[in-house]
PDB file of C-alpha atoms in Angstrom:
ATOM      1  CA  MET F   1      60.880  20.235  40.923  1.00 96.00           C
ATOM      2  CA  LYS F   2      63.065  17.882  38.922  1.00 97.00           C
ATOM      3  CA  PHE F   3      62.446  17.235  35.219  1.00 98.00           C
ATOM      4  CA  GLY F   4      63.960  14.818  32.740  1.00 98.00           C
ATOM      5  CA  ILE F   5      63.814  15.660  29.032  1.00 97.00           C
ATOM      6  CA  HIS F   6      64.185  13.261  26.128  1.00 97.00           C
ATOM      7  CA  GLY F   7      63.790  13.877  22.420  1.00 95.00           C
ATOM      8  CA  LYS F   8      64.854  12.691  18.999  1.00 89.00           C
ATOM      9  CA  GLU F   9      66.087  14.404  15.859  1.00 88.00           C
ATOM     10  CA  PHE F  10      64.126  17.514  14.947  1.00 89.00           C
ATOM     11  CA  ASP F  11      63.837  20.045  12.134  1.00 88.00           C
ATOM     12  CA  LYS F  12      64.513  23.784  12.251  1.00 91.00           C
ATOM     13  CA  GLU F  13      60.818  24.595  12.677  1.00 91.00           C
ATOM     14  CA  THR F  14      60.846  22.741  16.014  1.00 92.00           C
ATOM     15  CA  ILE F  15      63.784  24.658  17.526  1.00 93.00           C
ATOM     16  CA  PRO F  16      61.703  27.577  18.939  1.00 94.00           C
ATOM     17  CA  TYR F  17      59.462  25.130  20.833  1.00 94.00           C
ATOM     18  CA  ILE F  18      62.446  23.261  22.285  1.00 94.00           C
ATOM     19  CA  LYS F  19      63.944  26.558  23.450  1.00 94.00           C
ATOM     20  CA  GLU F  20      60.600  27.469  25.000  1.00 95.00           C
ATOM     21  CA  VAL F  21      60.583  24.308  27.123  1.00 96.00           C
ATOM     22  CA  PHE F  22      63.995  25.108  28.600  1.00 95.00           C
ATOM     23  CA  ARG F  23      63.061  28.779  29.023  1.00 94.00           C
ATOM     24  CA  GLU F  24      59.812  27.994  30.850  1.00 96.00           C
ATOM     25  CA  LEU F  25      61.499  25.486  33.174  1.00 96.00           C
ATOM     26  CA  GLY F  26      64.342  27.943  33.801  1.00 94.00           C
ATOM     27  CA  LYS F  27      61.895  30.704  34.794  1.00 94.00           C
ATOM     28  CA  ARG F  28      60.481  28.379  37.435  1.00 95.00           C
ATOM     29  CA  LYS F  29      63.918  27.363  38.777  1.00 95.00           C
ATOM     30  CA  ALA F  30      63.337  23.707  37.904  1.00 95.00           C
ATOM     31  CA  GLU F  31      66.178  21.202  38.006  1.00 96.00           C
ATOM     32  CA  VAL F  32      66.596  19.663  34.554  1.00 96.00           C
ATOM     33  CA  VAL F  33      68.442  16.580  33.308  1.00 97.00           C
ATOM     34  CA  VAL F  34      68.611  15.725  29.612  1.00 97.00           C
ATOM     35  CA  SER F  35      69.178  12.337  27.949  1.00 96.00           C
ATOM     36  CA  GLU F  36      72.622  11.992  26.394  1.00 95.00           C
ATOM     37  CA  ALA F  37      71.047  11.152  23.040  1.00 93.00           C
ATOM     38  CA  PHE F  38      68.970  14.330  23.052  1.00 95.00           C
ATOM     39  CA  GLU F  39      71.926  16.430  24.165  1.00 94.00           C
ATOM     40  CA  ASP F  40      73.753  15.320  21.011  1.00 92.00           C
ATOM     41  CA  HIS F  41      70.891  16.600  18.840  1.00 91.00           C
ATOM     42  CA  LEU F  42      70.842  19.900  20.745  1.00 91.00           C
ATOM     43  CA  LYS F  43      74.571  20.383  20.176  1.00 90.00           C
ATOM     44  CA  GLN F  44      74.275  19.544  16.476  1.00 89.00           C
ATOM     45  CA  ASN F  45      71.694  22.322  16.162  1.00 89.00           C
ATOM     46  CA  ARG F  46      73.775  24.706  18.297  1.00 88.00           C
ATOM     47  CA  ILE F  47      71.104  25.082  20.950  1.00 88.00           C
ATOM     48  CA  ASP F  48      72.656  26.350  24.159  1.00 83.00           C
ATOM     49  CA  ILE F  49      70.893  24.898  27.207  1.00 81.00           C
ATOM     50  CA  GLY F  50      73.497  26.100  29.691  1.00 80.00           C
ATOM     51  CA  ASP F  51      74.948  24.023  32.500  1.00 82.00           C
ATOM     52  CA  ILE F  52      72.417  21.176  32.499  1.00 88.00           C
ATOM     53  CA  SER F  53      73.216  17.614  33.567  1.00 94.00           C
ATOM     54  CA  THR F  54      72.678  14.574  31.374  1.00 95.00           C
ATOM     55  CA  TYR F  55      71.660  10.999  32.050  1.00 96.00           C
ATOM     56  CA  ALA F  56      72.550   7.782  30.241  1.00 94.00           C
ATOM     57  CA  GLU F  57      70.248   4.892  29.397  1.00 91.00           C
ATOM     58  CA  GLY F  58      70.214   2.568  32.386  1.00 92.00           C
ATOM     59  CA  ASP F  59      70.625   5.351  34.963  1.00 95.00           C
ATOM     60  CA  ASN F  60      68.194   5.317  37.884  1.00 96.00           C
ATOM     61  CA  LEU F  61      65.747   8.206  37.383  1.00 97.00           C
ATOM     62  CA  ASP F  62      63.529   7.682  40.407  1.00 97.00           C
ATOM     63  CA  TYR F  63      64.453  11.161  41.704  1.00 97.00           C
ATOM     64  CA  LEU F  64      62.546  12.862  38.862  1.00 98.00           C
ATOM     65  CA  ASP F  65      59.112  14.422  39.328  1.00 98.00           C
ATOM     66  CA  PHE F  66      58.323  14.296  35.597  1.00 98.00           C
ATOM     67  CA  MET F  67      59.795  13.145  32.293  1.00 98.00           C
ATOM     68  CA  LEU F  68      59.008  15.420  29.341  1.00 98.00           C
ATOM     69  CA  THR F  69      59.324  14.086  25.807  1.00 97.00           C
ATOM     70  CA  LEU F  70      59.754  16.248  22.701  1.00 96.00           C
ATOM     71  CA  GLY F  71      58.682  14.372  19.585  1.00 94.00           C
ATOM     72  CA  GLY F  72      55.894  11.949  18.757  1.00 92.00           C
ATOM     73  CA  ASP F  73      54.588   8.761  20.304  1.00 93.00           C
ATOM     74  CA  GLY F  74      57.791   6.901  19.442  1.00 92.00           C
ATOM     75  CA  THR F  75      59.784   9.352  21.547  1.00 94.00           C
ATOM     76  CA  LEU F  76      57.495   8.800  24.512  1.00 96.00           C
ATOM     77  CA  LEU F  77      57.790   5.019  24.129  1.00 96.00           C
ATOM     78  CA  GLU F  78      61.577   5.371  24.122  1.00 96.00           C
ATOM     79  CA  ALA F  79      61.493   7.537  27.253  1.00 97.00           C
ATOM     80  CA  LEU F  80      59.341   4.897  28.935  1.00 97.00           C
ATOM     81  CA  THR F  81      62.264   2.467  28.654  1.00 96.00           C
ATOM     82  CA  HIS F  82      64.413   5.069  30.438  1.00 97.00           C
ATOM     83  CA  VAL F  83      62.112   5.461  33.463  1.00 97.00           C
ATOM     84  CA  GLY F  84      60.968   1.800  33.570  1.00 95.00           C
ATOM     85  CA  LYS F  85      59.757   0.501  36.891  1.00 95.00           C
ATOM     86  CA  THR F  86      60.342   3.852  38.657  1.00 97.00           C
ATOM     87  CA  GLU F  87      56.972   4.915  37.187  1.00 97.00           C
ATOM     88  CA  VAL F  88      58.149   8.510  36.746  1.00 98.00           C
ATOM     89  CA  PRO F  89      55.180  10.351  35.159  1.00 98.00           C
ATOM     90  CA  LEU F  90      55.508  11.051  31.434  1.00 98.00           C
ATOM     91  CA  LEU F  91      54.191  14.085  29.570  1.00 98.00           C
ATOM     92  CA  GLY F  92      54.554  14.008  25.790  1.00 96.00           C
ATOM     93  CA  ILE F  93      54.857  17.324  23.948  1.00 96.00           C
ATOM     94  CA  ASN F  94      53.951  16.578  20.361  1.00 94.00           C
ATOM     95  CA  THR F  95      56.536  18.000  17.967  1.00 91.00           C
ATOM     96  CA  GLY F  96      56.369  14.870  15.813  1.00 78.00           C
ATOM     97  CA  ARG F  97      53.757  13.225  13.631  1.00 75.00           C
ATOM     98  CA  LEU F  98      51.523  11.043  15.833  1.00 70.00           C
ATOM     99  CA  GLY F  99      50.018  12.228  19.083  1.00 78.00           C
ATOM    100  CA  PHE F 100      47.913   9.439  20.568  1.00 85.00           C
ATOM    101  CA  LEU F 101      50.232   9.359  23.592  1.00 91.00           C
ATOM    102  CA  ALA F 102      52.114  12.645  23.158  1.00 92.00           C
ATOM    103  CA  THR F 103      48.961  14.694  23.579  1.00 91.00           C
ATOM    104  CA  THR F 104      50.277  18.154  24.513  1.00 95.00           C
ATOM    105  CA  ALA F 105      50.424  20.489  21.505  1.00 94.00           C
ATOM    106  CA  LYS F 106      53.699  22.350  21.005  1.00 93.00           C
ATOM    107  CA  GLN F 107      51.752  25.622  20.986  1.00 94.00           C
ATOM    108  CA  ASP F 108      50.578  24.868  24.554  1.00 95.00           C
ATOM    109  CA  ILE F 109      53.952  24.380  26.256  1.00 96.00           C
ATOM    110  CA  SER F 110      53.747  27.271  28.718  1.00 96.00           C
ATOM    111  CA  ASN F 111      50.240  26.360  29.883  1.00 96.00           C
ATOM    112  CA  ALA F 112      51.182  22.681  30.234  1.00 97.00           C
ATOM    113  CA  ILE F 113      54.172  23.485  32.436  1.00 97.00           C
ATOM    114  CA  ASP F 114      51.985  25.841  34.496  1.00 97.00           C
ATOM    115  CA  CYS F 115      49.608  22.918  35.082  1.00 97.00           C
ATOM    116  CA  LEU F 116      52.459  20.697  36.296  1.00 97.00           C
ATOM    117  CA  PHE F 117      53.623  23.278  38.842  1.00 97.00           C
ATOM    118  CA  ALA F 118      50.031  23.936  39.953  1.00 97.00           C
ATOM    119  CA  SER F 119      49.288  20.172  40.318  1.00 97.00           C
ATOM    120  CA  ASN F 120      46.466  20.651  37.817  1.00 97.00           C
ATOM    121  CA  TYR F 121      46.623  17.139  36.368  1.00 97.00           C
ATOM    122  CA  ASP F 122      45.685  13.506  36.879  1.00 97.00           C
ATOM    123  CA  PHE F 123      47.613  10.310  36.196  1.00 97.00           C
ATOM    124  CA  ASP F 124      46.493   7.826  33.568  1.00 96.00           C
ATOM    125  CA  ARG F 125      48.034   4.475  34.547  1.00 97.00           C
ATOM    126  CA  ARG F 126      48.426   2.182  31.544  1.00 97.00           C
ATOM    127  CA  THR F 127      49.016  -1.579  31.580  1.00 97.00           C
ATOM    128  CA  LEU F 128      52.297  -2.862  30.137  1.00 98.00           C
ATOM    129  CA  ILE F 129      53.061  -6.246  28.604  1.00 98.00           C
ATOM    130  CA  GLN F 130      56.135  -8.203  29.722  1.00 98.00           C
ATOM    131  CA  LEU F 131      58.124 -10.734  27.686  1.00 97.00           C
ATOM    132  CA  LYS F 132      59.438 -13.549  29.887  1.00 94.00           C
ATOM    133  CA  SER F 133      62.399 -14.909  27.902  1.00 86.00           C
ATOM    134  CA  ASP F 134      65.962 -14.647  29.189  1.00 79.00           C
ATOM    135  CA  GLY F 135      68.602 -12.715  27.306  1.00 84.00           C
ATOM    136  CA  LEU F 136      66.328 -10.677  25.050  1.00 91.00           C
ATOM    137  CA  PHE F 137      66.055  -6.890  24.814  1.00 93.00           C
ATOM    138  CA  ASP F 138      68.842  -6.267  27.353  1.00 89.00           C
ATOM    139  CA  GLY F 139      66.438  -6.453  30.266  1.00 86.00           C
ATOM    140  CA  LEU F 140      64.032  -3.891  28.770  1.00 94.00           C
ATOM    141  CA  ASN F 141      61.484  -6.637  28.327  1.00 96.00           C
ATOM    142  CA  PHE F 142      58.274  -4.599  28.494  1.00 98.00           C
ATOM    143  CA  ALA F 143      56.078  -2.640  26.107  1.00 98.00           C
ATOM    144  CA  LEU F 144      53.206  -0.181  26.315  1.00 98.00           C
ATOM    145  CA  ASN F 145      51.680  -0.898  22.899  1.00 97.00           C
ATOM    146  CA  ASP F 146      52.360  -4.446  21.788  1.00 98.00           C
ATOM    147  CA  PHE F 147      54.491  -7.546  21.438  1.00 98.00           C
ATOM    148  CA  THR F 148      54.738  -8.989  17.922  1.00 98.00           C
ATOM    149  CA  ILE F 149      56.060 -12.093  16.177  1.00 97.00           C
ATOM    150  CA  LEU F 150      56.756 -11.603  12.462  1.00 96.00           C
ATOM    151  CA  LYS F 151      58.429 -13.437   9.618  1.00 93.00           C
ATOM    152  CA  LYS F 152      61.915 -12.066   8.980  1.00 87.00           C
ATOM    153  CA  ASP F 153      61.863 -11.880   5.192  1.00 79.00           C
ATOM    154  CA  THR F 154      59.471 -12.083   2.249  1.00 70.00           C
ATOM    155  CA  SER F 155      59.386 -15.876   2.169  1.00 72.00           C
ATOM    156  CA  SER F 156      56.328 -18.007   2.906  1.00 83.00           C
ATOM    157  CA  MET F 157      54.166 -17.473   5.954  1.00 90.00           C
ATOM    158  CA  ILE F 158      55.040 -18.795   9.398  1.00 94.00           C
ATOM    159  CA  VAL F 159      53.064 -20.859  11.888  1.00 96.00           C
ATOM    160  CA  VAL F 160      52.684 -19.501  15.414  1.00 96.00           C
ATOM    161  CA  HIS F 161      51.337 -21.986  17.955  1.00 97.00           C
ATOM    162  CA  ALA F 162      49.600 -20.075  20.757  1.00 97.00           C
ATOM    163  CA  TYR F 163      48.767 -21.246  24.272  1.00 98.00           C
ATOM    164  CA  ILE F 164      46.776 -19.549  27.021  1.00 98.00           C
ATOM    165  CA  ASN F 165      47.592 -20.544  30.607  1.00 97.00           C
ATOM    166  CA  GLY F 166      49.321 -23.638  29.222  1.00 96.00           C
ATOM    167  CA  GLU F 167      46.359 -24.818  27.134  1.00 98.00           C
ATOM    168  CA  PHE F 168      46.460 -24.866  23.334  1.00 98.00           C
ATOM    169  CA  LEU F 169      44.591 -21.937  21.795  1.00 97.00           C
ATOM    170  CA  ASN F 170      45.319 -21.943  18.052  1.00 96.00           C
ATOM    171  CA  SER F 171      47.933 -22.372  15.322  1.00 97.00           C
ATOM    172  CA  TYR F 172      48.136 -19.173  13.298  1.00 97.00           C
ATOM    173  CA  TRP F 173      49.251 -19.592   9.667  1.00 96.00           C
ATOM    174  CA  ALA F 174      50.088 -15.960   8.938  1.00 96.00           C
ATOM    175  CA  ASP F 175      52.785 -13.355   8.456  1.00 95.00           C
ATOM    176  CA  GLY F 176      52.812 -13.084  12.250  1.00 96.00           C
ATOM    177  CA  ILE F 177      50.715 -12.152  15.267  1.00 98.00           C
ATOM    178  CA  ILE F 178      50.304  -9.144  17.530  1.00 98.00           C
ATOM    179  CA  VAL F 179      49.625  -9.247  21.258  1.00 98.00           C
ATOM    180  CA  SER F 180      48.348  -5.767  22.030  1.00 98.00           C
ATOM    181  CA  THR F 181      47.531  -3.899  25.206  1.00 98.00           C
ATOM    182  CA  PRO F 182      44.442  -1.672  25.228  1.00 98.00           C
ATOM    183  CA  THR F 183      46.767   1.303  24.682  1.00 97.00           C
ATOM    184  CA  GLY F 184      48.227  -0.404  21.614  1.00 96.00           C
ATOM    185  CA  SER F 185      44.820  -1.278  20.221  1.00 96.00           C
ATOM    186  CA  THR F 186      44.899   1.969  18.204  1.00 94.00           C
ATOM    187  CA  GLY F 187      48.246   1.045  16.614  1.00 93.00           C
ATOM    188  CA  TYR F 188      49.406  -1.968  14.618  1.00 95.00           C
ATOM    189  CA  ASN F 189      46.469  -3.960  16.004  1.00 97.00           C
ATOM    190  CA  ILE F 190      43.786  -1.814  14.357  1.00 96.00           C
ATOM    191  CA  SER F 191      45.734  -1.763  11.078  1.00 95.00           C
ATOM    192  CA  CYS F 192      45.421  -5.564  11.015  1.00 96.00           C
ATOM    193  CA  GLY F 193      41.693  -5.603  11.745  1.00 96.00           C
ATOM    194  CA  GLY F 194      41.813  -5.848  15.524  1.00 97.00           C
ATOM    195  CA  PRO F 195      39.265  -4.137  17.795  1.00 97.00           C
ATOM    196  CA  LEU F 196      39.582  -0.887  19.705  1.00 96.00           C
ATOM    197  CA  VAL F 197      39.695  -1.548  23.452  1.00 96.00           C
ATOM    198  CA  LEU F 198      39.315   1.078  26.175  1.00 95.00           C
ATOM    199  CA  PRO F 199      42.487   1.648  28.251  1.00 92.00           C
ATOM    200  CA  GLN F 200      41.209   0.295  31.589  1.00 91.00           C
ATOM    201  CA  SER F 201      39.554  -2.830  30.149  1.00 95.00           C
ATOM    202  CA  ASN F 202      42.069  -5.289  31.682  1.00 96.00           C
ATOM    203  CA  ASN F 203      42.495  -7.200  28.418  1.00 97.00           C
ATOM    204  CA  PHE F 204      45.066  -8.241  25.851  1.00 98.00           C
ATOM    205  CA  ILE F 205      44.226  -8.646  22.157  1.00 98.00           C
ATOM    206  CA  ILE F 206      45.710 -11.408  19.976  1.00 98.00           C
ATOM    207  CA  THR F 207      45.532 -10.354  16.328  1.00 98.00           C
ATOM    208  CA  PRO F 208      46.912 -12.349  13.367  1.00 97.00           C
ATOM    209  CA  VAL F 209      48.830 -10.471  10.666  1.00 96.00           C
ATOM    210  CA  SER F 210      47.564 -11.424   7.181  1.00 94.00           C
ATOM    211  CA  PRO F 211      46.256 -14.875   8.203  1.00 95.00           C
ATOM    212  CA  HIS F 212      45.988 -17.584   5.547  1.00 93.00           C
ATOM    213  CA  ASN F 213      42.563 -18.637   6.818  1.00 89.00           C
ATOM    214  CA  LEU F 214      40.187 -15.674   6.821  1.00 85.00           C
ATOM    215  CA  THR F 215      37.969 -17.263   9.475  1.00 90.00           C
ATOM    216  CA  VAL F 216      40.767 -16.754  12.030  1.00 94.00           C
ATOM    217  CA  ARG F 217      39.824 -13.552  13.816  1.00 96.00           C
ATOM    218  CA  PRO F 218      41.319 -11.433  16.627  1.00 97.00           C
ATOM    219  CA  ILE F 219      40.511 -12.588  20.143  1.00 97.00           C
ATOM    220  CA  VAL F 220      40.322 -10.586  23.377  1.00 98.00           C
ATOM    221  CA  VAL F 221      41.618 -12.330  26.515  1.00 98.00           C
ATOM    222  CA  PRO F 222      41.967 -11.278  30.183  1.00 98.00           C
ATOM    223  CA  ASP F 223      45.293  -9.573  30.923  1.00 97.00           C
ATOM    224  CA  ASP F 224      45.940 -11.867  33.877  1.00 97.00           C
ATOM    225  CA  SER F 225      46.417 -14.671  31.330  1.00 97.00           C
ATOM    226  CA  GLU F 226      49.821 -16.175  30.568  1.00 98.00           C
ATOM    227  CA  LEU F 227      50.291 -16.380  26.800  1.00 98.00           C
ATOM    228  CA  SER F 228      53.032 -18.533  25.292  1.00 97.00           C
ATOM    229  CA  PHE F 229      54.140 -19.149  21.717  1.00 97.00           C
ATOM    230  CA  THR F 230      56.309 -21.396  19.598  1.00 95.00           C
ATOM    231  CA  ILE F 231      57.151 -20.642  15.964  1.00 95.00           C
ATOM    232  CA  GLU F 232      57.906 -22.724  12.907  1.00 92.00           C
ATOM    233  CA  GLY F 233      58.492 -21.990   9.245  1.00 89.00           C
ATOM    234  CA  ARG F 234      60.832 -22.528   6.314  1.00 88.00           C
ATOM    235  CA  SER F 235      63.138 -19.865   7.656  1.00 85.00           C
ATOM    236  CA  LYS F 236      64.639 -20.645  11.058  1.00 86.00           C
ATOM    237  CA  ASN F 237      64.872 -16.996  12.114  1.00 90.00           C
ATOM    238  CA  PHE F 238      62.020 -14.682  13.043  1.00 94.00           C
ATOM    239  CA  LEU F 239      61.500 -11.127  14.226  1.00 95.00           C
ATOM    240  CA  ILE F 240      59.990 -10.276  17.581  1.00 97.00           C
ATOM    241  CA  SER F 241      59.306  -6.763  18.825  1.00 97.00           C
ATOM    242  CA  LEU F 242      58.355  -4.823  21.921  1.00 97.00           C
ATOM    243  CA  ASP F 243      56.862  -1.552  20.703  1.00 96.00           C
ATOM    244  CA  SER F 244      59.448  -0.320  18.163  1.00 88.00           C
ATOM    245  CA  ARG F 245      62.393  -2.441  19.431  1.00 95.00           C
ATOM    246  CA  PHE F 246      63.203  -5.571  17.409  1.00 95.00           C
ATOM    247  CA  GLU F 247      65.264  -8.725  17.960  1.00 95.00           C
ATOM    248  CA  VAL F 248      65.896 -11.820  15.837  1.00 95.00           C
ATOM    249  CA  VAL F 249      65.182 -15.233  17.390  1.00 94.00           C
ATOM    250  CA  ASP F 250      65.343 -18.783  16.043  1.00 91.00           C
ATOM    251  CA  ASP F 251      62.684 -21.476  16.133  1.00 88.00           C
ATOM    252  CA  SER F 252      64.046 -23.030  19.344  1.00 90.00           C
ATOM    253  CA  VAL F 253      62.859 -20.143  21.510  1.00 89.00           C
ATOM    254  CA  ARG F 254      59.662 -20.372  23.552  1.00 89.00           C
ATOM    255  CA  LEU F 255      58.118 -16.987  24.101  1.00 95.00           C
ATOM    256  CA  LYS F 256      55.896 -16.124  27.033  1.00 97.00           C
ATOM    257  CA  VAL F 257      54.092 -12.829  27.735  1.00 98.00           C
ATOM    258  CA  VAL F 258      52.240 -11.654  30.829  1.00 98.00           C
ATOM    259  CA  LYS F 259      51.083  -8.395  32.359  1.00 98.00           C
ATOM    260  CA  GLU F 260      53.985  -6.356  33.722  1.00 98.00           C
ATOM    261  CA  ASP F 261      54.149  -5.711  37.489  1.00 97.00           C
ATOM    262  CA  PHE F 262      54.422  -1.931  37.066  1.00 97.00           C
ATOM    263  CA  LYS F 263      52.558   0.529  34.836  1.00 97.00           C
ATOM    264  CA  ALA F 264      53.216   3.511  32.612  1.00 98.00           C
ATOM    265  CA  LYS F 265      52.086   6.668  34.368  1.00 97.00           C
ATOM    266  CA  LEU F 266      50.940   9.215  31.793  1.00 97.00           C
ATOM    267  CA  VAL F 267      50.164  12.793  32.785  1.00 97.00           C
ATOM    268  CA  LYS F 268      46.651  13.923  31.867  1.00 95.00           C
ATOM    269  CA  LEU F 269      46.271  17.692  32.128  1.00 94.00           C
ATOM    270  CA  LYS F 270      42.898  18.854  33.408  1.00 89.00           C
TER     271      LYS F 270
END
């Protein structure tokens, strides 16, 4: 079996668990490839992983059976951009802080890897959101959690004009808005008063961030909708994000989001 491994910076307490992952895969004669970014962290901590290949962002990883992530949910979201439309299954080993997506405890590494080799798992396919605007995010124009529009500084609020399938929906006077998938409903969305939505509900959630008018509430829409937005405000530059990746845009841009053609395939151990 072929495994990819991606991780972020880690503390000394995490080193034994990282070594255990490589040891368990080595015992089972697995082929392993490590992200270049994670290899740098391993070298800085003088962790010898032997003669293991690396991959760069943008490499085609469709030959992998699984992608393991060592960190928190942010690490898994980053690894998702590495596998992209190949839909390589992701298993998050939680050595970080949050574990909504990275659900495997670091104390359970050996058992988790046993389950993978014994095919003792299911796949949890999660809807992604796609941003349809040329030249943004270097082609990595999808997100598992959410797409957001936010004001860039601490100046006055912005106005986001929202349309659904080409028809005017609302003008949001706010610090911004969130368009969340069901997976992302437990993230930024819930912090801003949005609802929890079950993963297979086939919906998107539009949630204003600190709206000026308190009668403006979150709205749940079908995920086969096409949502588009224009922005205005005193500042001419605004922040947009896909999960934890940000870009700056000006008020001339028209932003459009739809459901992505492919899904994130998360491993669910039985």
